[in-house]
Short mmCIF file of C-alpha atoms in Angstrom, two decimals:
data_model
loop_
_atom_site.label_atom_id
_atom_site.label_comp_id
_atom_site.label_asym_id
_atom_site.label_seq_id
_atom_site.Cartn_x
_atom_site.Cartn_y
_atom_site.Cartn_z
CA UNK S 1023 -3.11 16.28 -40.25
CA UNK S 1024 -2.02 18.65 -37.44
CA UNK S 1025 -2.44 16.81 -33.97
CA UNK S 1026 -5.15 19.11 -32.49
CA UNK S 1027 -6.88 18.29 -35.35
CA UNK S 1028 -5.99 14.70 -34.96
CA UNK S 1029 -7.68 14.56 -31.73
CA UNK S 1030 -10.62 16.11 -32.71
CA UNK S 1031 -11.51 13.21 -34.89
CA UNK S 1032 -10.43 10.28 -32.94
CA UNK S 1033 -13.08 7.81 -32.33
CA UNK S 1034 -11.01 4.62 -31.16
CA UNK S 1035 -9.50 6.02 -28.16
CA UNK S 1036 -7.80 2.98 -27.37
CA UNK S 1037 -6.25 2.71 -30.44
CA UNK S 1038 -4.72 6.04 -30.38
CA UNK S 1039 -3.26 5.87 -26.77
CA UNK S 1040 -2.13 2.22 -26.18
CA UNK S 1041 -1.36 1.14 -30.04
CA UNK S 1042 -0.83 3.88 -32.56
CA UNK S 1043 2.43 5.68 -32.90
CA UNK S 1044 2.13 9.01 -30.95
CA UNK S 1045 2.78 12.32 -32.38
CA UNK S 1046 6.02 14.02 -31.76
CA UNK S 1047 4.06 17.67 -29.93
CA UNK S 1048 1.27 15.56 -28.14
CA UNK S 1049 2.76 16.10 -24.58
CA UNK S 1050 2.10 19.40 -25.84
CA UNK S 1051 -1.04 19.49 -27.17
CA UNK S 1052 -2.84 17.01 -25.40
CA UNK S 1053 -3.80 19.01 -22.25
CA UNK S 1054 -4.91 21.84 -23.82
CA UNK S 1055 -7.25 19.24 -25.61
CA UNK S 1056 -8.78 17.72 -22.48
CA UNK S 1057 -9.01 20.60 -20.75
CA UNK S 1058 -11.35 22.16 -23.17
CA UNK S 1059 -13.13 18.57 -23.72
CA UNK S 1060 -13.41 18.18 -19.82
CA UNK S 1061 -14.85 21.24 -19.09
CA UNK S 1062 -17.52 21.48 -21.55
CA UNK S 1063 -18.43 18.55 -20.12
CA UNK S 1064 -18.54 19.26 -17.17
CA UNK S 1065 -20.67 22.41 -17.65
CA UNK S 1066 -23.60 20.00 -18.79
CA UNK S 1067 -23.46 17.73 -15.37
CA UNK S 1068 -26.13 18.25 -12.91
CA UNK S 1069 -25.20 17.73 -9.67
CA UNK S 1070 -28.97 17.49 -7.65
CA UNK S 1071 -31.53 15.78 -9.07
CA UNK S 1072 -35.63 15.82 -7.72
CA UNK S 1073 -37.63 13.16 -5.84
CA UNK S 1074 -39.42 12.01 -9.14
CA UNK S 1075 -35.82 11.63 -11.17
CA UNK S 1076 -33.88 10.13 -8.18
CA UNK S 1077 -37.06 7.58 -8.48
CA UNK S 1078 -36.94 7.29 -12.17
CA UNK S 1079 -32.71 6.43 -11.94
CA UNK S 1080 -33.54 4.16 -9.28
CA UNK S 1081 -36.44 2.37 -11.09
CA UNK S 1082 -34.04 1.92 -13.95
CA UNK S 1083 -31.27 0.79 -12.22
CA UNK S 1084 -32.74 -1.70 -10.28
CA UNK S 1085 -34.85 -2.96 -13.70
CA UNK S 1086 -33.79 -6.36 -15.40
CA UNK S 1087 -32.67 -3.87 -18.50
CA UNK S 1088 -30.78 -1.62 -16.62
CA UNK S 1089 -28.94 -4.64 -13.92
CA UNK S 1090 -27.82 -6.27 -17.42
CA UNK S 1091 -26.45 -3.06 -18.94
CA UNK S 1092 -24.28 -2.27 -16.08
CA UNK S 1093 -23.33 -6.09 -15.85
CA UNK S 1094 -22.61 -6.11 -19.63
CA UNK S 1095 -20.38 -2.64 -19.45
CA UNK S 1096 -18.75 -3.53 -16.08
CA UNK S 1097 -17.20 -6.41 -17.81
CA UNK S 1098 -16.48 -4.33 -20.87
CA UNK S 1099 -14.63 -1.89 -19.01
CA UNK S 1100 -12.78 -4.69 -16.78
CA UNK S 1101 -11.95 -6.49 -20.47
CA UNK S 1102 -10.31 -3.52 -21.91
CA UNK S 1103 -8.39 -2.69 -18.66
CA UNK S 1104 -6.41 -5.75 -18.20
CA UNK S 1105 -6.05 -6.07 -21.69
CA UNK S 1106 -3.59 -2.96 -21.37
CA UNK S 1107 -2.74 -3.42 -17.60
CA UNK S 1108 0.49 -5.20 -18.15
CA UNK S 1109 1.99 -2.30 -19.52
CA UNK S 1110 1.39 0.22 -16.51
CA UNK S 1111 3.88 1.74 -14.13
CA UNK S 1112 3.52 0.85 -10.40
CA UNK S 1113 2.17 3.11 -8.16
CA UNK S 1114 -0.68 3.27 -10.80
CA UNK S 1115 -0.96 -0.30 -11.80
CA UNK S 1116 -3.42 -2.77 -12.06
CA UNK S 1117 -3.14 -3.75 -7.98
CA UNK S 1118 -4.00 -0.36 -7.16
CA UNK S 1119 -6.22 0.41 -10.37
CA UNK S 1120 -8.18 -2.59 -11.39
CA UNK S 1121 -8.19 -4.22 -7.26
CA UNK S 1122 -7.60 -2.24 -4.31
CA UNK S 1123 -9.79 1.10 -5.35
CA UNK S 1124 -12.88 -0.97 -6.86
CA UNK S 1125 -12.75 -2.99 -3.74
CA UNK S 1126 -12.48 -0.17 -1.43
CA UNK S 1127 -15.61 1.25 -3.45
CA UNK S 1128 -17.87 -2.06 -2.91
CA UNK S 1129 -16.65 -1.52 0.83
CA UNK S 1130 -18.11 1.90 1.30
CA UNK S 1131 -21.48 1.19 -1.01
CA UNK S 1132 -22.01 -1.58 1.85
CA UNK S 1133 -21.16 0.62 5.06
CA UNK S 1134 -23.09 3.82 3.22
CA UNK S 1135 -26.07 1.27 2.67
CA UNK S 1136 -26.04 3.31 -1.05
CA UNK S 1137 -28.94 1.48 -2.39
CA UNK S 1138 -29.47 2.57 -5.96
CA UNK S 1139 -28.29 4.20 -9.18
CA UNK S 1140 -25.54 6.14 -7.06
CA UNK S 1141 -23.53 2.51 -6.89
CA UNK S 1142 -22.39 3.54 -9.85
CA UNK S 1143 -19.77 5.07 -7.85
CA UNK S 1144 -17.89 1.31 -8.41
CA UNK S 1145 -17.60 1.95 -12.00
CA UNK S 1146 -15.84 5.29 -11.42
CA UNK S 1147 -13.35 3.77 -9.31
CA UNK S 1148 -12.67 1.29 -11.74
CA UNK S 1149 -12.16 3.89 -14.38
CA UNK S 1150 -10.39 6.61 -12.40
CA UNK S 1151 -6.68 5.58 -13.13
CA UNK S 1152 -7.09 4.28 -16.55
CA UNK S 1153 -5.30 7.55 -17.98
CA UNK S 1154 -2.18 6.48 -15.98
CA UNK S 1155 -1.64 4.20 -18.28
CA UNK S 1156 -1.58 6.48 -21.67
CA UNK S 1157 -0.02 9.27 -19.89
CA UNK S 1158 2.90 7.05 -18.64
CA UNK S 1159 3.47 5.98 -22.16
CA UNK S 1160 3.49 9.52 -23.68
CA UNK S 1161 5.40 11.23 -20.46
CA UNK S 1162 7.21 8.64 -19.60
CA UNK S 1163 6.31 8.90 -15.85
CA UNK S 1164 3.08 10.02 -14.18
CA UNK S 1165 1.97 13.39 -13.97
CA UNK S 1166 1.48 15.73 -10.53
CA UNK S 1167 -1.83 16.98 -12.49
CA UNK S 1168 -5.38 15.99 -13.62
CA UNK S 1169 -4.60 14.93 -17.35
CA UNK S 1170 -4.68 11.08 -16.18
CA UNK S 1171 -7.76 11.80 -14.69
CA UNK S 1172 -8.79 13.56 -18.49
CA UNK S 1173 -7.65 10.88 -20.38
CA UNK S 1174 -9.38 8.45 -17.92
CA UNK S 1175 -12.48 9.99 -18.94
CA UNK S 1176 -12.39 10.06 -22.41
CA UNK S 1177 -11.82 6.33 -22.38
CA UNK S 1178 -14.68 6.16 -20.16
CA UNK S 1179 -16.61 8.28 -22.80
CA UNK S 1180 -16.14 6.02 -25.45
CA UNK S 1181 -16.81 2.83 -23.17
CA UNK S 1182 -19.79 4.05 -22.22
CA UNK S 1183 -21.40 5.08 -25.80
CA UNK S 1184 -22.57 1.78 -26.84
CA UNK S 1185 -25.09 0.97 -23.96
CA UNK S 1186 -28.29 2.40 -23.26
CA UNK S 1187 -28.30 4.05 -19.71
CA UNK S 1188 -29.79 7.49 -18.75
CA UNK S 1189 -27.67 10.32 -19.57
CA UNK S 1190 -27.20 11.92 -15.61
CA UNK S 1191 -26.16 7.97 -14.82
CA UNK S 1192 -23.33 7.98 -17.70
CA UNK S 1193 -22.34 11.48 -17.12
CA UNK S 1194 -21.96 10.75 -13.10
CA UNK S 1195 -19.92 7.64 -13.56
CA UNK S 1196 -17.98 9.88 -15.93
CA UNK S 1197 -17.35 12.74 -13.65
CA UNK S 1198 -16.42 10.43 -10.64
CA UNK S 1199 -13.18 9.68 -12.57
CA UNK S 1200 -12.59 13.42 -14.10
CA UNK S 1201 -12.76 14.92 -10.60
CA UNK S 1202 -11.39 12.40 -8.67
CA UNK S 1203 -8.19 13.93 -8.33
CA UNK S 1204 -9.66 17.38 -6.84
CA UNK S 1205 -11.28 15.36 -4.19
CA UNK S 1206 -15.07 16.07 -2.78
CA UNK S 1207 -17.02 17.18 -0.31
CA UNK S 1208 -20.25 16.53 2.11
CA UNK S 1209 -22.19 18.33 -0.75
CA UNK S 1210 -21.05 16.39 -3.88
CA UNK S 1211 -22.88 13.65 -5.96
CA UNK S 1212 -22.40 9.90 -4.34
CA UNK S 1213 -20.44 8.31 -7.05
CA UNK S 1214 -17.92 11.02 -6.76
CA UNK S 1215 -17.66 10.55 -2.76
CA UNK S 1216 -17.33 7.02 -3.44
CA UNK S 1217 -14.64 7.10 -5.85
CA UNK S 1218 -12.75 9.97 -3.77
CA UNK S 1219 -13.29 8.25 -0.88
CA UNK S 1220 -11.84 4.79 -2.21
CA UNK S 1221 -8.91 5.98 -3.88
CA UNK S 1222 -7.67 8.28 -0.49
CA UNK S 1223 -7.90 5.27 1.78
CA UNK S 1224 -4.81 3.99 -0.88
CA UNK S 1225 -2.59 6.72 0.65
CA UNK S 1226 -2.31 5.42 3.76
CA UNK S 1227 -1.20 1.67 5.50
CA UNK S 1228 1.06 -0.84 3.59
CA UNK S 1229 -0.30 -0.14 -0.27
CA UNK S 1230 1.20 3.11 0.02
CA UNK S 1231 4.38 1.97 1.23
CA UNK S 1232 4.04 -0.43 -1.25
CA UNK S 1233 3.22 1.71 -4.25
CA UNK S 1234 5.99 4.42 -3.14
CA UNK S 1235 8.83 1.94 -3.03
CA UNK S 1236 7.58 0.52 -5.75
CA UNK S 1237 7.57 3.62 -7.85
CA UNK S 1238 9.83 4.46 -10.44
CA UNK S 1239 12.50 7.20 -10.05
CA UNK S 1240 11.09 10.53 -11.56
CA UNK S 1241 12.82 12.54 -14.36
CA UNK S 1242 13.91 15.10 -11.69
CA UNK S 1243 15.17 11.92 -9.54
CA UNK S 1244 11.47 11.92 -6.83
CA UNK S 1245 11.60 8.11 -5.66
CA UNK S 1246 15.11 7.04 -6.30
CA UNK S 1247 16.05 6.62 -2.97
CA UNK S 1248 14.79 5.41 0.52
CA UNK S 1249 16.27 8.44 2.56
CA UNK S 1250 17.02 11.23 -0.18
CA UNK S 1251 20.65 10.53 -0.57
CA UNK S 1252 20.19 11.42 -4.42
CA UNK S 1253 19.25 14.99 -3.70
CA UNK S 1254 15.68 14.55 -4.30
CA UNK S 1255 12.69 13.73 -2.90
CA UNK S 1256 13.01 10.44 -1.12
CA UNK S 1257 10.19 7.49 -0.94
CA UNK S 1258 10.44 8.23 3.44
CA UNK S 1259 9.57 12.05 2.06
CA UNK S 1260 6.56 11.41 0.02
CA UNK S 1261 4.79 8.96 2.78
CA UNK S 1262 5.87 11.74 5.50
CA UNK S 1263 4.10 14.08 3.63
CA UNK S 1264 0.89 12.02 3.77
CA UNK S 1265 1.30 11.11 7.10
CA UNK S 1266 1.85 14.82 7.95
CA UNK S 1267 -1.23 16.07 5.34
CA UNK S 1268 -4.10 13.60 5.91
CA UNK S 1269 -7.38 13.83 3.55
CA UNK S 1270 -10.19 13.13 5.29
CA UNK S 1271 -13.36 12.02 4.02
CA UNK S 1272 -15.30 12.52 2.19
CA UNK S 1273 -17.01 9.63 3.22
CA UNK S 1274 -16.78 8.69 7.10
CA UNK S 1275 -19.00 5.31 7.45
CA UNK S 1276 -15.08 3.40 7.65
CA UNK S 1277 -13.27 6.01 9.61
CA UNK S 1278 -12.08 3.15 12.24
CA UNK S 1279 -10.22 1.19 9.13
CA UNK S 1280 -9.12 4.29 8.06
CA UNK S 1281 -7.55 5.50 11.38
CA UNK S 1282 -5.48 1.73 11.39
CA UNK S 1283 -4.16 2.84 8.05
CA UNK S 1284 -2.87 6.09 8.75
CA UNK S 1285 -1.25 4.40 12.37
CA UNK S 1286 0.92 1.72 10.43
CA UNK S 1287 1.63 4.72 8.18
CA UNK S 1288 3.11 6.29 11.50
CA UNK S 1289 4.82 3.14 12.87
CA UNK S 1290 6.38 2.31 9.32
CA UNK S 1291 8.36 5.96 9.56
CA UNK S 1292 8.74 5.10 12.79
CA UNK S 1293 10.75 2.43 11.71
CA UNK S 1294 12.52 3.64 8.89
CA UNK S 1295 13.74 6.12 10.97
CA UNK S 1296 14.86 4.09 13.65
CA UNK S 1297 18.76 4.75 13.09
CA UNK S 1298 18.60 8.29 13.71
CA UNK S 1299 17.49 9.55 17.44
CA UNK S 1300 17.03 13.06 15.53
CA UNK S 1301 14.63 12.24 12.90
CA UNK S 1302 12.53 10.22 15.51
CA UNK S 1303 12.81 13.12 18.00
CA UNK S 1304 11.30 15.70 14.90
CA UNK S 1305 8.72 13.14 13.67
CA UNK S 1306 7.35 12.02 17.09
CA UNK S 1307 7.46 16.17 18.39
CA UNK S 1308 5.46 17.11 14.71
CA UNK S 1309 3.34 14.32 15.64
CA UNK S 1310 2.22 15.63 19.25
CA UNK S 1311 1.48 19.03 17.91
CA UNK S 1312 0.44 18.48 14.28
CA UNK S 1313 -3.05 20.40 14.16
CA UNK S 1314 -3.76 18.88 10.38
CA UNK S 1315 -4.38 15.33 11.75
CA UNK S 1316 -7.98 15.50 12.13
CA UNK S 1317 -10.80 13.64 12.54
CA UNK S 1318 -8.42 11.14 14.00
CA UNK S 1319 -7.98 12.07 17.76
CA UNK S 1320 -4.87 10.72 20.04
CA UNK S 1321 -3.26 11.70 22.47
CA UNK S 1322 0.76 12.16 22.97
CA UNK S 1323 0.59 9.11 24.90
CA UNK S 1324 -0.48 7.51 21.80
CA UNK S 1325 2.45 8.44 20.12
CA UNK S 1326 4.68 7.43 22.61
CA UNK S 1327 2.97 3.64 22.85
CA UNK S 1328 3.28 3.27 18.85
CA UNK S 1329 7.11 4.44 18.98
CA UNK S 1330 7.41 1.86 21.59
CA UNK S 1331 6.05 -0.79 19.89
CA UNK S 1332 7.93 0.54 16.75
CA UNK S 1333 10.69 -0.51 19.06
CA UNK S 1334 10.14 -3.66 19.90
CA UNK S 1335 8.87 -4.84 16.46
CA UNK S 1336 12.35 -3.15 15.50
CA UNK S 1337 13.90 -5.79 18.15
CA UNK S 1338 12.39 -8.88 17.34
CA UNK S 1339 13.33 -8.10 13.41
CA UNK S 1340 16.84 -8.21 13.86
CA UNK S 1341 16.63 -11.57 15.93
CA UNK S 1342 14.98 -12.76 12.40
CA UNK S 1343 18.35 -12.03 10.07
CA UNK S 1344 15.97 -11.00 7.49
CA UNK S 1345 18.14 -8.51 4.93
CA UNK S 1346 16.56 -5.61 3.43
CA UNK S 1347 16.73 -7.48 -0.54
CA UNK S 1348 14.98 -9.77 2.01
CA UNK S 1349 11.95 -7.35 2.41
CA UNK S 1350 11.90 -5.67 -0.90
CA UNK S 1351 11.94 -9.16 -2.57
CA UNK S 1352 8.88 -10.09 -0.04
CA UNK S 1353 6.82 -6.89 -0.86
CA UNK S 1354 7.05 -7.54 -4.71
CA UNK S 1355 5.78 -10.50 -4.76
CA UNK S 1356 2.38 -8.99 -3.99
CA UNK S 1357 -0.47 -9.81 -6.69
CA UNK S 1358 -1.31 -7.50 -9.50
CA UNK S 1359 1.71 -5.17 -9.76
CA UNK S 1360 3.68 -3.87 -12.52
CA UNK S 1361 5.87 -6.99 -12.56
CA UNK S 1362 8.27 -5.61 -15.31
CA UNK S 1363 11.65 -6.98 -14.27
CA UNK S 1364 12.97 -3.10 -14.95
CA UNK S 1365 10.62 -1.90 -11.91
CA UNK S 1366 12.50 -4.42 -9.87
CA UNK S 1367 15.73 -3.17 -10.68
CA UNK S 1368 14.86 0.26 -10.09
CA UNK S 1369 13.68 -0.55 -6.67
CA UNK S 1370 17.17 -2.70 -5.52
CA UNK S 1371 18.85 0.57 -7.30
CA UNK S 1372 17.42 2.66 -4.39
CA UNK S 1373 18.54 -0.09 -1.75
CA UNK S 1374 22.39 1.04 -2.75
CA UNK S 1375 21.60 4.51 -2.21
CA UNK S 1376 21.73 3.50 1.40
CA UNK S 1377 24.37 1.10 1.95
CA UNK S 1378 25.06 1.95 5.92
CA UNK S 1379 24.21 -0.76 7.77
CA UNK S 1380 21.83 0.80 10.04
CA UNK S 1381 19.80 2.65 7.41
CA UNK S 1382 19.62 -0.88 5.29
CA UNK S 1383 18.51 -2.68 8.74
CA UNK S 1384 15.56 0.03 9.80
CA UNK S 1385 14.52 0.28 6.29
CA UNK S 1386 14.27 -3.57 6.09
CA UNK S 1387 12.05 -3.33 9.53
CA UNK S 1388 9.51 -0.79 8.03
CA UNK S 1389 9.35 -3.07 5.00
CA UNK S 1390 8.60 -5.89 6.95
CA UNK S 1391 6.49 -4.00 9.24
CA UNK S 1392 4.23 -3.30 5.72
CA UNK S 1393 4.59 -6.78 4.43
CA UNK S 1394 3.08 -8.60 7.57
CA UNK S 1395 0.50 -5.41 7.45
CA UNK S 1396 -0.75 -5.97 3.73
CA UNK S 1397 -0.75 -9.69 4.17
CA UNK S 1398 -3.13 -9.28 6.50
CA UNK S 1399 -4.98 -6.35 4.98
CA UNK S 1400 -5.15 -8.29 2.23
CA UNK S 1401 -7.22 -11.20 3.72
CA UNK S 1402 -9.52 -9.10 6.12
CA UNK S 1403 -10.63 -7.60 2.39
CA UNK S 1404 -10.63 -11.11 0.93
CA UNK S 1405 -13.07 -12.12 3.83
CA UNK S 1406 -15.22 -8.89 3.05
CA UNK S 1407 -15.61 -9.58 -0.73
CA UNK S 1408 -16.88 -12.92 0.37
CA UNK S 1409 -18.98 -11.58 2.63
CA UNK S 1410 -20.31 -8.72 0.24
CA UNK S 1411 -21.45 -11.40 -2.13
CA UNK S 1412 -24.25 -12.45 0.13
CA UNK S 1413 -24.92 -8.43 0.59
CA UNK S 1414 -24.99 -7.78 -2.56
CA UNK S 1415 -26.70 -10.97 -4.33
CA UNK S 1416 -29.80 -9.13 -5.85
CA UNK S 1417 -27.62 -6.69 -7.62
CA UNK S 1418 -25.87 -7.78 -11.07
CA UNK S 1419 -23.47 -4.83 -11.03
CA UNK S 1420 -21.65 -5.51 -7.96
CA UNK S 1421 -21.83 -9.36 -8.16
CA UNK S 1422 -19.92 -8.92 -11.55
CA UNK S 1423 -17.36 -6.58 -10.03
CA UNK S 1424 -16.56 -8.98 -6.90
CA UNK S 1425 -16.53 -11.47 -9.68
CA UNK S 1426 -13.93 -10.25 -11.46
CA UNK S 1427 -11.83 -8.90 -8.74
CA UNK S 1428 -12.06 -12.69 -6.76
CA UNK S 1429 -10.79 -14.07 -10.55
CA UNK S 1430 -7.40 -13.31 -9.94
CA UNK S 1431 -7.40 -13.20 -14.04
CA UNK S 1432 -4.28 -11.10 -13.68
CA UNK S 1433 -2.63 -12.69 -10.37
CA UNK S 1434 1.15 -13.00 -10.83
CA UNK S 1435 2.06 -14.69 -7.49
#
């Protein structure tokens, strides 16, 4: 059987990404699959819905049938995840996957006050990365594109098949993980905003410095070194860019937390670029006159108090002795990541990239700069789940996700 025939009739999706052996032209002939798969489906979405159906959604949603459905398939979907979780990549793992994004979600139902069928939005976020997982195992790396986002939803397609929910409800948890990677607007369905909305605020603060240090080194060499000594582009070049590049929305109810993210995105390059008066001088001048920064507003003065207290946090690190294997071995000991001894070797591999002292000692700062940062991320979010389970008592759907992501099923430190 030819392999676009092959994936025609698959009906154990699972099965053919995670276990079976993969054909030799997939890489090939996969994306011309989901892309023909993704947008017919999409073409049968509706994006608006009237008073009466928004009522009827609602009505079912909040029903004892409906609140054990979504319970039941929540826990489905969690099952199958960590079941293959262990063998994802970092960057796309089952911290950032399975935990940060579905918590970030619960987050933005609260401060939206979504109060409804559009919570669904959780189950997107849960779902959005899943094609990381089969893409990394047929590519060998993740993909700058939307296939993981494809593959993610026909996973979620087959997930979804055995329970008995309305059709717009399946097809919008559905389309929350195929578009998430195009991003959303004011205008788009709530699920989507939430899912968008979750998975952004992961570009910013300590996960991201986490996830792109973390990350393997690309085919083309992308991520193999701290400062881009390897001719390619460097970890400090991909957070830069995101610094530089910021996505906003499309959800504003935690633009505060937000803002704190992108500033100890700022006063980590700060750091890492602490060695070199020139690269300080060009970030800090792009900073001041950087018209892409929106919504947040500062001032130059701003900039100038977070360099300085770059500085002094750049100080007191030194009086520690703390090494940069130091920091590195400190920020992988974070729960839930890819915890494949490989990915640690490929991130002290980047370390000798740089072995000048001064590099190794303002890298070392930024790391520990993020490592104090998600440590205490970490528990403000702890203290929010906690807090959400009170908020969200009456609803079986969101009481199951905090339940699993409090479970620490898949801790590893």
């Amino acid at each position: 059987m030819n392999t676009s025939l092959l994936l025609q009739n698959t009906t154990n999706w699972p099965q053919f990404f995670f276990r079976d052996p993969l054909p030799e032209d997939l890489s090939e002939v996969l994306p011309v699959f989901l892309k023909q798969r993704s947008q017919t489906f999409i073409e049968t979405v509706p994006y608006s819905f009237t008073k009466a159906q928004t009522q009827e959604f609602n009505a079912w949603y909040w029903s004892s049938e409906g609140q054990d459905v979504l319970r039941l398939a929540c826990n489905a979907l969690w099952k199958q995840m960590a079941t293959h979780a262990q063998n994802a990549q970092p960057a796309h793992d089952a911290r950032h996957a399975m935990y940060k994004v579905p918590s970030a979600a619960l987050a933005y139902i609260h401060a939206e006050q979504v109060d409804g069928w559009e919570r669904v939005g959780v189950l997107g976020a849960l779902l959005h990365d899943h094609g990381r997982w089969p893409e990394e195992r047929i590519y060998g790396e993740p993909l700058q594109s939307q296939l993981h986002a494809q593959i993610s939803f026909v996973l979620g397609q087959e997930w979804l098949e055995p329970f008995d929910m309305p059709t717009p409800v399946k097809q919008h948890i559905l389309l929350s993980a195929l578009r998430h990677t195009s991003g959303a607007d004011a205008s788009d369905p709530m699920p989507l905003k939430i899912t968008v909305s979750a998975d952004r605020d992961q570009l910013y603060g300590p996960e991201f410095a986490l996830r792109i240090v973390h990350h393997i080194d690309k085919k083309n060499g992308d991520f193999g070194s701290f400062y881009g000594e390897n001719k390619a582009r460097s970890v400090l070049d991909k957070i830069r860019h995101m610094a530089l590049h910021r996505l906003p929305g499309p959800l504003f109810s935690r633009s505060e937390y937000v803002d704190l993210l992108w500033r100890q995105t700022v006063q980590f390059l700060m750091l890492a670029y602490g060695h070199d008066a020139q690269l300080i001088d060009k970030f800090v001048s792009t900073l001041k006159e950087h018209p892409q920064l929106t919504p947040l507003n500062y001032s130059p003065t701003d900039v100038n108090d977070w360099l300085e207290a770059s500085r002094v946090f750049a100080s007191s690190h030194i009086e520690n002795q703390r090494t940069l294997l130091d920091e590195i071995n400190t920020l992988l000991s974070a729960k839930h990541i890819a915890s494949d001894e490989d990915y640690r070797k490929r991130v002290f591999k980047k370390m000798h990239y740089s072995p000048e002292v001064d590099k190794q000692r303002s890298i070392a700062a930024a790391l520990a700069w993020t490592n104090q940062s998600r440590l205490e991320l970490d528990a403000m979010e702890a203290e929010q789940m906690e807090n959400l389970a009170s908020a969200f008592a009456d609803d079986m759907l969101l009481t199951t996700m905090l339940g699993n992501l409090t479970s620490d099923a898949l801790s590893n430190g």
